Amino acid sequence: VPATLAIPGGFATILRTTNGSAQMGGWSLRYRAESPQCRGLQTRTALADTITDGSGAVNYGPNSDCRWLIQPTRAQNIVLEFLSFATQNDTDFVSIYAGRTAAEPLLGRFSGTDLPSMLNSRSSEVLLVFTSDAFQHAAGWNLRYTAEYARCSGLKMRTLASDTITD
């Protein structure tokens, strides 16, 4: 038997069999559940994307401390819409800040099972923070964000014989 065995997927079954020919002292097993679903800071630069707690079909794990910095190129504001939401009420939170750090204005802090309303950041960057405690956990959440940006605006007068115009 290996000293350490990592089992992906969140489930393990232990089956003990014996041929009944002898009595032995027994056995013991020590295990530790880890939450690889999210860790550290992830940066998103796409103009639109979906972000989840990472748990898939199972409940999210204990002691999550996950951060996503949403900073699409040329974004003027970012709209966030939760597609599903279920966290342990008053202990596990999704916090959203209008900027790149938690020192920026808090747009919302959500917990429980009520689907949060759509948020408009009115900033070019958003920090999303998900934290969970070590105890009960829920199905998790997912959201979609969309960056809005000005393609062009106003009237630009050109008087040169030749020039380059970009968006």
PDB file of N, CA and C in Angstrom, residues 1-5 30:
ATOM      1  N   VAL A   1       0.850  -1.175   0.000  1.00  0.00           N
ATOM      2  CA  VAL A   1       0.000   0.000   0.000  1.00  0.00           C
ATOM      3  C   VAL A   1       0.898   1.241   0.000  1.00  0.00           C
ATOM      4  N   PRO A   2       0.643   2.208  -0.884  1.00  0.00           N
ATOM      5  CA  PRO A   2       1.478   3.414  -0.909  1.00  0.00           C
ATOM      6  C   PRO A   2       1.278   4.261   0.351  1.00  0.00           C
ATOM      7  N   ALA A   3       2.308   5.004   0.720  1.00  0.00           N
ATOM      8  CA  ALA A   3       2.230   5.860   1.897  1.00  0.00           C
ATOM      9  C   ALA A   3       1.220   6.983   1.694  1.00  0.00           C
ATOM     10  N   THR A   4       1.135   7.552   0.473  1.00  0.00           N
ATOM     11  CA  THR A   4       0.203   8.624   0.149  1.00  0.00           C
ATOM     12  C   THR A   4      -0.481   8.287  -1.157  1.00  0.00           C
ATOM     13  N   LEU A   5      -1.766   8.499  -1.193  1.00  0.00           N
ATOM     14  CA  LEU A   5      -2.542   8.221  -2.386  1.00  0.00           C
ATOM     15  C   LEU A   5      -3.466   9.402  -2.626  1.00  0.00           C
ATOM     16  N   ARG A  30      -5.785   7.359   7.491  1.00  0.00           N
ATOM     17  CA  ARG A  30      -5.856   8.790   7.753  1.00  0.00           C
ATOM     18  C   ARG A  30      -6.087   9.473   6.408  1.00  0.00           C
TER      19      ARG A  30
END
